[in-house]
PDB file of C-alpha atoms in Angstrom:
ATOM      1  CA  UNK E   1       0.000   0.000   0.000  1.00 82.00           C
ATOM      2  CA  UNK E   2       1.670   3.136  -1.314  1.00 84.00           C
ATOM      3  CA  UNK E   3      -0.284   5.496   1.083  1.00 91.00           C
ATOM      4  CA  UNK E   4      -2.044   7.189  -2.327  1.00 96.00           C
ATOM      5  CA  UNK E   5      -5.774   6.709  -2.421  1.00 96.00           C
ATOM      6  CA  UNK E   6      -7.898   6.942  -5.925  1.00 97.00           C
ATOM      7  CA  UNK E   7     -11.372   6.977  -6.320  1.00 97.00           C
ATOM      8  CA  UNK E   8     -13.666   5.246  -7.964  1.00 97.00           C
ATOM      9  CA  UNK E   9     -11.902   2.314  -9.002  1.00 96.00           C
ATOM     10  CA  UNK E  10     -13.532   1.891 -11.829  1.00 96.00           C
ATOM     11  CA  UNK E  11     -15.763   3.721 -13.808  1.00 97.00           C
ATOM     12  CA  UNK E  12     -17.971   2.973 -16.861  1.00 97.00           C
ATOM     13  CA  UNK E  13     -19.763   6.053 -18.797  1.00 97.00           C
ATOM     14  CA  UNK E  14     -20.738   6.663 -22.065  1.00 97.00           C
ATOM     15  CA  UNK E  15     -19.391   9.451 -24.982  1.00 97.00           C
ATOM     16  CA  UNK E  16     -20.279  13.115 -24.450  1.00 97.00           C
ATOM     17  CA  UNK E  17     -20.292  12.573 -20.652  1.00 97.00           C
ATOM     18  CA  UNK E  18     -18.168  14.158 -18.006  1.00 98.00           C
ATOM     19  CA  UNK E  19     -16.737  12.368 -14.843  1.00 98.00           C
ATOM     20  CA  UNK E  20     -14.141  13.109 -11.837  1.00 98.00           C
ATOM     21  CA  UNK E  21     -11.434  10.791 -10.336  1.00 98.00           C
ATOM     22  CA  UNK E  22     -10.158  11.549  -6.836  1.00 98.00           C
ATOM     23  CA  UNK E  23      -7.028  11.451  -5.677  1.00 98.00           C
ATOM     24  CA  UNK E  24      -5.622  11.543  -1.617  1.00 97.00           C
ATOM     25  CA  UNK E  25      -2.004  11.870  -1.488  1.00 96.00           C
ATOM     26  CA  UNK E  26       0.061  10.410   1.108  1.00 95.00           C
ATOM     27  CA  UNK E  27       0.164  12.138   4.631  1.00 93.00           C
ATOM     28  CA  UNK E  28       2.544  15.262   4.286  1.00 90.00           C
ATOM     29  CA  UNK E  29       2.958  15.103   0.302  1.00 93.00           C
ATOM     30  CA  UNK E  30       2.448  18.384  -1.398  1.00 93.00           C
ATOM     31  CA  UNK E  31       2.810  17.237  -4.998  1.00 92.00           C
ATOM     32  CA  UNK E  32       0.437  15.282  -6.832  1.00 95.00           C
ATOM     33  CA  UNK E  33       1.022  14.180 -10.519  1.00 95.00           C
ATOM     34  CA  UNK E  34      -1.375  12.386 -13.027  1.00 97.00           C
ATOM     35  CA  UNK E  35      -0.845   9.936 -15.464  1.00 97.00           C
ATOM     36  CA  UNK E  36      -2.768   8.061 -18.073  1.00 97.00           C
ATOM     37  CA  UNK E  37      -2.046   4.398 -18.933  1.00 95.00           C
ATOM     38  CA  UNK E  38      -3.578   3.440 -21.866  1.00 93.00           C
ATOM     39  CA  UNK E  39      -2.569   0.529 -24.710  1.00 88.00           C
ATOM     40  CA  UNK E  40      -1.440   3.087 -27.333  1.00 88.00           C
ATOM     41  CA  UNK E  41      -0.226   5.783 -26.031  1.00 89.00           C
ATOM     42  CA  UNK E  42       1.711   3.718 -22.640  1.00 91.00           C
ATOM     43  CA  UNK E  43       2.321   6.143 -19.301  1.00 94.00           C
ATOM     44  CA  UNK E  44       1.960   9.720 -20.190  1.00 94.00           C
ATOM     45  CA  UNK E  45       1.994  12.142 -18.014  1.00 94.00           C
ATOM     46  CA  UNK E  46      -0.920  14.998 -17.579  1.00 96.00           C
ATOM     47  CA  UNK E  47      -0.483  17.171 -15.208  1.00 95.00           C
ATOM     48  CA  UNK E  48       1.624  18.351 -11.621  1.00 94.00           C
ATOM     49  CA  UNK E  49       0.346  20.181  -8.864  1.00 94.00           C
ATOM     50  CA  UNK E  50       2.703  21.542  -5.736  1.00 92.00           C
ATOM     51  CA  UNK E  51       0.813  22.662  -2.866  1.00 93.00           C
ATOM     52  CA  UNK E  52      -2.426  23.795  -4.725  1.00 94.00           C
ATOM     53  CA  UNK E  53      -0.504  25.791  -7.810  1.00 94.00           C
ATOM     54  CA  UNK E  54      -0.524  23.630 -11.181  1.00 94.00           C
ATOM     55  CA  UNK E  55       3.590  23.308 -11.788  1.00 91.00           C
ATOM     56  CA  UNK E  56       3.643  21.766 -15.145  1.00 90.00           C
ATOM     57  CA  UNK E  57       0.876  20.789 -17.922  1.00 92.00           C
ATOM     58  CA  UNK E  58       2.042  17.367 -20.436  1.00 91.00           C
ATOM     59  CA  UNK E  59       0.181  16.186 -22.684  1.00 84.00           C
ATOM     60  CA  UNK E  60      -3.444  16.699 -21.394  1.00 92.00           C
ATOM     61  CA  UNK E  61      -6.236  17.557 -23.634  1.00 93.00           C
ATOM     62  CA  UNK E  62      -8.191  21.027 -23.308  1.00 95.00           C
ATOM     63  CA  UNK E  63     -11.486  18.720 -22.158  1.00 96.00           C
ATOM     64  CA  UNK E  64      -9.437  17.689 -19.472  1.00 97.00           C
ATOM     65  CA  UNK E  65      -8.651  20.220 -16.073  1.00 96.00           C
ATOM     66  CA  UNK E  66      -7.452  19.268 -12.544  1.00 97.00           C
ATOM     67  CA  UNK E  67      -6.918  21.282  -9.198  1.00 97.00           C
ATOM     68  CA  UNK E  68      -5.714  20.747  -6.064  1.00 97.00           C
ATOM     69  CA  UNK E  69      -7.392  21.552  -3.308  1.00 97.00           C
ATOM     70  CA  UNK E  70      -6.065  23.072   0.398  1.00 96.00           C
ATOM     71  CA  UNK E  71      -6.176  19.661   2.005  1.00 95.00           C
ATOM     72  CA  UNK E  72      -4.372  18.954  -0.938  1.00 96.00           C
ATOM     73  CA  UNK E  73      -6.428  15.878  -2.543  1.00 97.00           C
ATOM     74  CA  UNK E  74      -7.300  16.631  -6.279  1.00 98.00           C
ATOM     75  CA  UNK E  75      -9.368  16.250  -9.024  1.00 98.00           C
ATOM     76  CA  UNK E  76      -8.795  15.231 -12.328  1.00 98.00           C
ATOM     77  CA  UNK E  77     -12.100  16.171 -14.482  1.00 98.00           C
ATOM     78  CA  UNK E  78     -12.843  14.998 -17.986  1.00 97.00           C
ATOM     79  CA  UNK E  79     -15.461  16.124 -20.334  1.00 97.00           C
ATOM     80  CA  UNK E  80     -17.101  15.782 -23.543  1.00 97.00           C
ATOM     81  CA  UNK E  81     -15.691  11.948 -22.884  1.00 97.00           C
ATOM     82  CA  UNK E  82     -14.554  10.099 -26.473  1.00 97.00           C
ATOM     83  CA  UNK E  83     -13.899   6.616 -26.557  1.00 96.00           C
ATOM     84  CA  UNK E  84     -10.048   6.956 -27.200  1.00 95.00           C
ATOM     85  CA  UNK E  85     -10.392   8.506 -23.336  1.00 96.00           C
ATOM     86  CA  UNK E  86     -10.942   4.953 -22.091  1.00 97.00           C
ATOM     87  CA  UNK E  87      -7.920   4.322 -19.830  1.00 97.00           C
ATOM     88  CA  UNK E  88      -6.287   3.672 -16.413  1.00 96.00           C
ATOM     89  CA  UNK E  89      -5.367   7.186 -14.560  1.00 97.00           C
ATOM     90  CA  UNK E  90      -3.004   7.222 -11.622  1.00 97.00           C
ATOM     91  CA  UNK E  91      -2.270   9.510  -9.368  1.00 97.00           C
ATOM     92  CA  UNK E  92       1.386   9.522  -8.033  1.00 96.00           C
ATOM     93  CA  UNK E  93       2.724  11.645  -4.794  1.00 94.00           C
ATOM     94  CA  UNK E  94       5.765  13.064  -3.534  1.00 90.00           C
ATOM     95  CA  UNK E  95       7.211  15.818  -1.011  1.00 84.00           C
ATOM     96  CA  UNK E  96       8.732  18.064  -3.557  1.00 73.00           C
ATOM     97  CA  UNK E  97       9.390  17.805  -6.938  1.00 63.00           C
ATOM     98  CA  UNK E  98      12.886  15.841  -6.499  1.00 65.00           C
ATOM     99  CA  UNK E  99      11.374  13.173  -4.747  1.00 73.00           C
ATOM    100  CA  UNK E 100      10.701   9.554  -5.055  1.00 84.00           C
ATOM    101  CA  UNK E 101       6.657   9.015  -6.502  1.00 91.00           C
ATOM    102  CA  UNK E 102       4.395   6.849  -4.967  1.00 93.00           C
ATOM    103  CA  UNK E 103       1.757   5.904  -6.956  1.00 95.00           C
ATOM    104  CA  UNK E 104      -2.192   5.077  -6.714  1.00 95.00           C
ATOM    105  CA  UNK E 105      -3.980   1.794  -7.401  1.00 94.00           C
ATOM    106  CA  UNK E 106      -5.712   4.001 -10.498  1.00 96.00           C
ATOM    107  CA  UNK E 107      -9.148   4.942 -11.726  1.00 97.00           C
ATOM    108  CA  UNK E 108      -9.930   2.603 -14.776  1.00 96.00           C
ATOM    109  CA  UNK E 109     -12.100   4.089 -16.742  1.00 97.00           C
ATOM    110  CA  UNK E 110     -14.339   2.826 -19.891  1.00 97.00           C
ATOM    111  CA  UNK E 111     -16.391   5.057 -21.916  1.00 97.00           C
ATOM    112  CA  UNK E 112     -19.345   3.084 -24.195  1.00 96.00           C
TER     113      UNK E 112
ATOM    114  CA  UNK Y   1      13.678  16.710 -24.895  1.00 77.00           C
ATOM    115  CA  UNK Y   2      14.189  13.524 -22.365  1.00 84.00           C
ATOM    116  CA  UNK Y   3      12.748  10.179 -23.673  1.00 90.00           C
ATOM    117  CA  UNK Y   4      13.232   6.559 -23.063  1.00 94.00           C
ATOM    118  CA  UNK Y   5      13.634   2.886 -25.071  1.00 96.00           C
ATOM    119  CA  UNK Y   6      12.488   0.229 -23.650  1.00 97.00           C
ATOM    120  CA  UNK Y   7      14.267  -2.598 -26.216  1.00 94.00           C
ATOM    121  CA  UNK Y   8      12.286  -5.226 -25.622  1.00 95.00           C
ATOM    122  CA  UNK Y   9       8.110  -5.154 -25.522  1.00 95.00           C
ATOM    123  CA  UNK Y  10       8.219  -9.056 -23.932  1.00 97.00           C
ATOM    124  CA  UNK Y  11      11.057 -11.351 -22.387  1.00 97.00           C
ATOM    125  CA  UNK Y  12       9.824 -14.450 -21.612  1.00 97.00           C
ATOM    126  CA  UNK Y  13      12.686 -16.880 -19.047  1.00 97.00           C
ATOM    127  CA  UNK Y  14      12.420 -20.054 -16.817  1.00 97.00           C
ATOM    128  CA  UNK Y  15      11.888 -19.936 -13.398  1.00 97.00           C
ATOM    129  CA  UNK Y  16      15.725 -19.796 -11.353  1.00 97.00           C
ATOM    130  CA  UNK Y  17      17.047 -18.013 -14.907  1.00 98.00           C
ATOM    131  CA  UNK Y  18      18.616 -14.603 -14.753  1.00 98.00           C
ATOM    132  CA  UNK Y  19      16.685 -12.145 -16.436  1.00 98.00           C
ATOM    133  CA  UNK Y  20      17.954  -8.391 -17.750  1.00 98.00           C
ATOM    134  CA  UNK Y  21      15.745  -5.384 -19.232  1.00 98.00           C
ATOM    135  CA  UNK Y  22      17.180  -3.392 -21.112  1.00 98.00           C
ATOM    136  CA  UNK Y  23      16.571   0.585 -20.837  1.00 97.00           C
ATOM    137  CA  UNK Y  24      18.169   3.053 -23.174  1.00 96.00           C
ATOM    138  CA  UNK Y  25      17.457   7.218 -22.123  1.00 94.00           C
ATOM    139  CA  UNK Y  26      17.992  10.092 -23.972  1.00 89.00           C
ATOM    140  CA  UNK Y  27      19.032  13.655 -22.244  1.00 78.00           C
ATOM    141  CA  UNK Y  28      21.128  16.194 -22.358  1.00 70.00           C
ATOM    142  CA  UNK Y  29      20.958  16.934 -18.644  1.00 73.00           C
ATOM    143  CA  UNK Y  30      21.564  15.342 -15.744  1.00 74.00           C
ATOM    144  CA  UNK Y  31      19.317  12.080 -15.112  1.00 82.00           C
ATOM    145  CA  UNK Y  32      17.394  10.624 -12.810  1.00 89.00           C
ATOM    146  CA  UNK Y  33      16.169   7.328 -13.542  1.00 93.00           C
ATOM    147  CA  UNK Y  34      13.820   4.617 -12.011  1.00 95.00           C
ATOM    148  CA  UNK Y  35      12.468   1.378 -12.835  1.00 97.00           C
ATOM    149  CA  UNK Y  36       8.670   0.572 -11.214  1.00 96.00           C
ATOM    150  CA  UNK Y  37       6.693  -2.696 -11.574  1.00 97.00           C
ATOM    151  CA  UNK Y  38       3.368  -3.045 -11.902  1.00 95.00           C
ATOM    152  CA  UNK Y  39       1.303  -6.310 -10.915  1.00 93.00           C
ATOM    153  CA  UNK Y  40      -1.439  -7.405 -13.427  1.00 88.00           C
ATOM    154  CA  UNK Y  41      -4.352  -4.683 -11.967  1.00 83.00           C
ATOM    155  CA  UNK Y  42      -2.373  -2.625  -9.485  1.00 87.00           C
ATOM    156  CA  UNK Y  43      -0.374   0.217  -9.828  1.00 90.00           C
ATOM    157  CA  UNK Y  44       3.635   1.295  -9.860  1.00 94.00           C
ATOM    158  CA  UNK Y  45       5.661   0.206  -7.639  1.00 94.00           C
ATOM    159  CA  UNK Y  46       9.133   1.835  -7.259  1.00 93.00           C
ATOM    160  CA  UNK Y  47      12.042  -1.032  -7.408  1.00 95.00           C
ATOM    161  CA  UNK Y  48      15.436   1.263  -7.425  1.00 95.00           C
ATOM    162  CA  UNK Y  49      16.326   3.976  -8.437  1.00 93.00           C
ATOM    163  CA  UNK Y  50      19.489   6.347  -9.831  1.00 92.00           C
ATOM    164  CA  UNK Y  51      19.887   9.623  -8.602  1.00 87.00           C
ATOM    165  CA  UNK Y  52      23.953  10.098  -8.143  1.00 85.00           C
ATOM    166  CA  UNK Y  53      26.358   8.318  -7.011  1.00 86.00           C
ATOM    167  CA  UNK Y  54      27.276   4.743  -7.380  1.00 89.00           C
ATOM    168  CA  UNK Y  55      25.979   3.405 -10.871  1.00 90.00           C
ATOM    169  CA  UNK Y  56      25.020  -0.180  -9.633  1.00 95.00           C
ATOM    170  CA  UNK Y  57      21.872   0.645  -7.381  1.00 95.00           C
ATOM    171  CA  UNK Y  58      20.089  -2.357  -5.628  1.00 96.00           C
ATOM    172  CA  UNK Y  59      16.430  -2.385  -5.326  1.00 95.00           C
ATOM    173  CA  UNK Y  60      13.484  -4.357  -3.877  1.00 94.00           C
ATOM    174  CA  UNK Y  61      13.200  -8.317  -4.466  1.00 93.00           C
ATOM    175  CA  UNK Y  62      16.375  -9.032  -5.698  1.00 96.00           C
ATOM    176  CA  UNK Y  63      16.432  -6.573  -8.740  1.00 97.00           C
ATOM    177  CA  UNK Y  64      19.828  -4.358  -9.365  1.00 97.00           C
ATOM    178  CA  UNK Y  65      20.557  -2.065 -12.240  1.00 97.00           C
ATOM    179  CA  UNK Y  66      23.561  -0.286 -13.543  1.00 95.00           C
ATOM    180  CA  UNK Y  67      23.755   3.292 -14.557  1.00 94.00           C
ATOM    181  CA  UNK Y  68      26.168   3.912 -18.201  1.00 93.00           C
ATOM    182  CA  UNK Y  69      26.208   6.849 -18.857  1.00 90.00           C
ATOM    183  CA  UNK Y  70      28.527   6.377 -21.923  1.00 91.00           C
ATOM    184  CA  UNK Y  71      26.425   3.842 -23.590  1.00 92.00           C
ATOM    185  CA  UNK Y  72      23.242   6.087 -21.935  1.00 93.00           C
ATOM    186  CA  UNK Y  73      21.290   2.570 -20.682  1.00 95.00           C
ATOM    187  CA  UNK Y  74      20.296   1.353 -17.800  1.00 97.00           C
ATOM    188  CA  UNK Y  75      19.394  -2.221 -17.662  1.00 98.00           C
ATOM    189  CA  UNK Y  76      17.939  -4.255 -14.840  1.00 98.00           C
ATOM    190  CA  UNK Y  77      18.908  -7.505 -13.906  1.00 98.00           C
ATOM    191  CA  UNK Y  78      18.048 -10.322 -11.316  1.00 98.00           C
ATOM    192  CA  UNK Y  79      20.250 -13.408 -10.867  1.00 97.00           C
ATOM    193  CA  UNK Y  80      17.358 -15.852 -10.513  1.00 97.00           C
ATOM    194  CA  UNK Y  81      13.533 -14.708 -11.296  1.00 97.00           C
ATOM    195  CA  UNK Y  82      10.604 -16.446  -9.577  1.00 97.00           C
ATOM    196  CA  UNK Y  83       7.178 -16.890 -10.598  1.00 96.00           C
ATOM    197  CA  UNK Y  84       5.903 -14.415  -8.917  1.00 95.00           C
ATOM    198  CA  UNK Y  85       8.106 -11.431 -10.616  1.00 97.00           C
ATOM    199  CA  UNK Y  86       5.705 -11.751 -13.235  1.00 97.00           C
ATOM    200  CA  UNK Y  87       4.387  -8.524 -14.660  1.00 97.00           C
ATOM    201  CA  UNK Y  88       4.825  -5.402 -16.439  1.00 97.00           C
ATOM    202  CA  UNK Y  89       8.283  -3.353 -15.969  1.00 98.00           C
ATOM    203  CA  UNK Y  90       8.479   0.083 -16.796  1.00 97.00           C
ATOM    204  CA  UNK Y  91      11.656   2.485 -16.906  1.00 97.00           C
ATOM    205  CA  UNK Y  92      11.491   6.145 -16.391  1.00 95.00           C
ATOM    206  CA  UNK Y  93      13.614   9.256 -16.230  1.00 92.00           C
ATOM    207  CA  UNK Y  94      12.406  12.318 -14.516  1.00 88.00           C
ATOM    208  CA  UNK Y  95      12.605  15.810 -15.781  1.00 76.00           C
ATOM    209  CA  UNK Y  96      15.135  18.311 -14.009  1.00 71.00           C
ATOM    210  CA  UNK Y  97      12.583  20.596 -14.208  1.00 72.00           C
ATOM    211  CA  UNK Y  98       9.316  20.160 -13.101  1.00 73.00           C
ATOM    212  CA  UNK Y  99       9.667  16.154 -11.750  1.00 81.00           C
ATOM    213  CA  UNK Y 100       7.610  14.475 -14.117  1.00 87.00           C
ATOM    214  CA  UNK Y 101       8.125  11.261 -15.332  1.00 91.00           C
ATOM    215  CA  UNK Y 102       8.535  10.389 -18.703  1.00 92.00           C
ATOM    216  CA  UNK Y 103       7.957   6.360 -19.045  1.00 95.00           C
ATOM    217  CA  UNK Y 104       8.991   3.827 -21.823  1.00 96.00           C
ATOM    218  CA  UNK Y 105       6.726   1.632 -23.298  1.00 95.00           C
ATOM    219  CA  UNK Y 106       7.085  -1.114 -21.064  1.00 96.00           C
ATOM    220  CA  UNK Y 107       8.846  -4.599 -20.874  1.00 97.00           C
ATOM    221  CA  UNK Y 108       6.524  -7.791 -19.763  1.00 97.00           C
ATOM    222  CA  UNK Y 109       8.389 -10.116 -17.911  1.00 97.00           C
ATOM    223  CA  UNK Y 110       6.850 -13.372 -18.333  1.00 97.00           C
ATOM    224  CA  UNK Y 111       8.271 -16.154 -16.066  1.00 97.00           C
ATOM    225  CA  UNK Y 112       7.767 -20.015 -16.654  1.00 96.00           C
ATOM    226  CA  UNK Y 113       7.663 -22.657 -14.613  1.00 95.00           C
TER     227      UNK Y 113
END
């Protein structure tokens, strides 16, 4: 167990919908990263938050936002869902930027 | 821009055989570099990783890896796999900048009885 908490664990929608995963860093982490696992595109990263100020944007589509919030869980929301957006999202945590990231058990979700 | 090879998508070995992934990186600054497993339905877990210092780093379950920073690789190894290091390895560099990790494509290890 990593300490890193995502919710829901899996979640099935269908195109044109919108939807929010949950992430709970570990105790005392003040980064939080996303990442999107899917079968053609591997681990790519979305987006970085330190402390509630986004700290660097990857490849993440316009549809897609996140924040962080002062208790420092975040939100990753998608919209206007496609079917290519049908993946497995972690969440990963750290201290500071320089430090080792822990990962989440991930969100998978599948849009029909 | 930092990116990394992954040279081989699937390496199937025997049970008690010694196993090595290979990991080539690409950057023109200094590197960080990590290797995470992840079970069939869980996530990443770290195994080692290189920050500085000594370029053969030891990691959880009997896995070791060895920076070069010459031939710009670094490979993982274990003397003698078991069934249960089964599963999907993944090497990574991080960016000197903002921490992000950029992944390869992934190696399964698939281990026979």
């Amino acid at each position: 167990d990593s300490g890193v908490t995502q919710t829901p664990k899996h979640l099935i929608t269908a195109t044109g919908q919108r939807v929010t995963l949950r992430c709970s860093p570990r105790s005392g982490d003040l980064s939080v990263y996303w990442y999107q696992q899917s079968l053609d595109q591997g681990l790519q990263f979305l987006i970085q938050y330190y402390n509630g100020e986004e700290r660097a944007k990857g490849n993440i589509l316009e549809r897609f936002s996140a924040q962080q919030f002062p208790d420092l869980h975040s939100e990753l929301n998608l919209s206007s869902l496609e079917l290519g957006d049908s993946a497995l999202y972690f969440c990963a945590s750290g201290l500071r930027r320089d430090n080792e990231q822990f990962f989440g058990p991930g969100t998978r979700l599948t849009v029909l | 821009a930092q990116s990394v090879t992954q040279l081989d998508s699937q390496v199937p070995v025997f049970e008690e055989a010694p196993v090595e992934l290979r990991c080539n990186y690409s950057s023109s600054v200094s590197v960080y570099l990590f290797w995470y497993v992840q079970y069939p339905n869980q996530g990443l877990q770290l195994l080692l990783k290189y920050l500085s210092g000594s370029t053969l780093v030891k990691g959880i379950n009997g896995f070791e890896a060895e920076f070069n920073k010459s031939q710009t690789s670094f490979h993982l190894r274990k003397p003698s796999v078991h069934i249960s290091d089964t599963a999907e390895y993944f090497c990574a560099v991080r960016s000197s900048n903002t921490g992000k990790l950029i992944f390869g494509q992934g190696t399964t290890l698939q281990v026979k009885p």
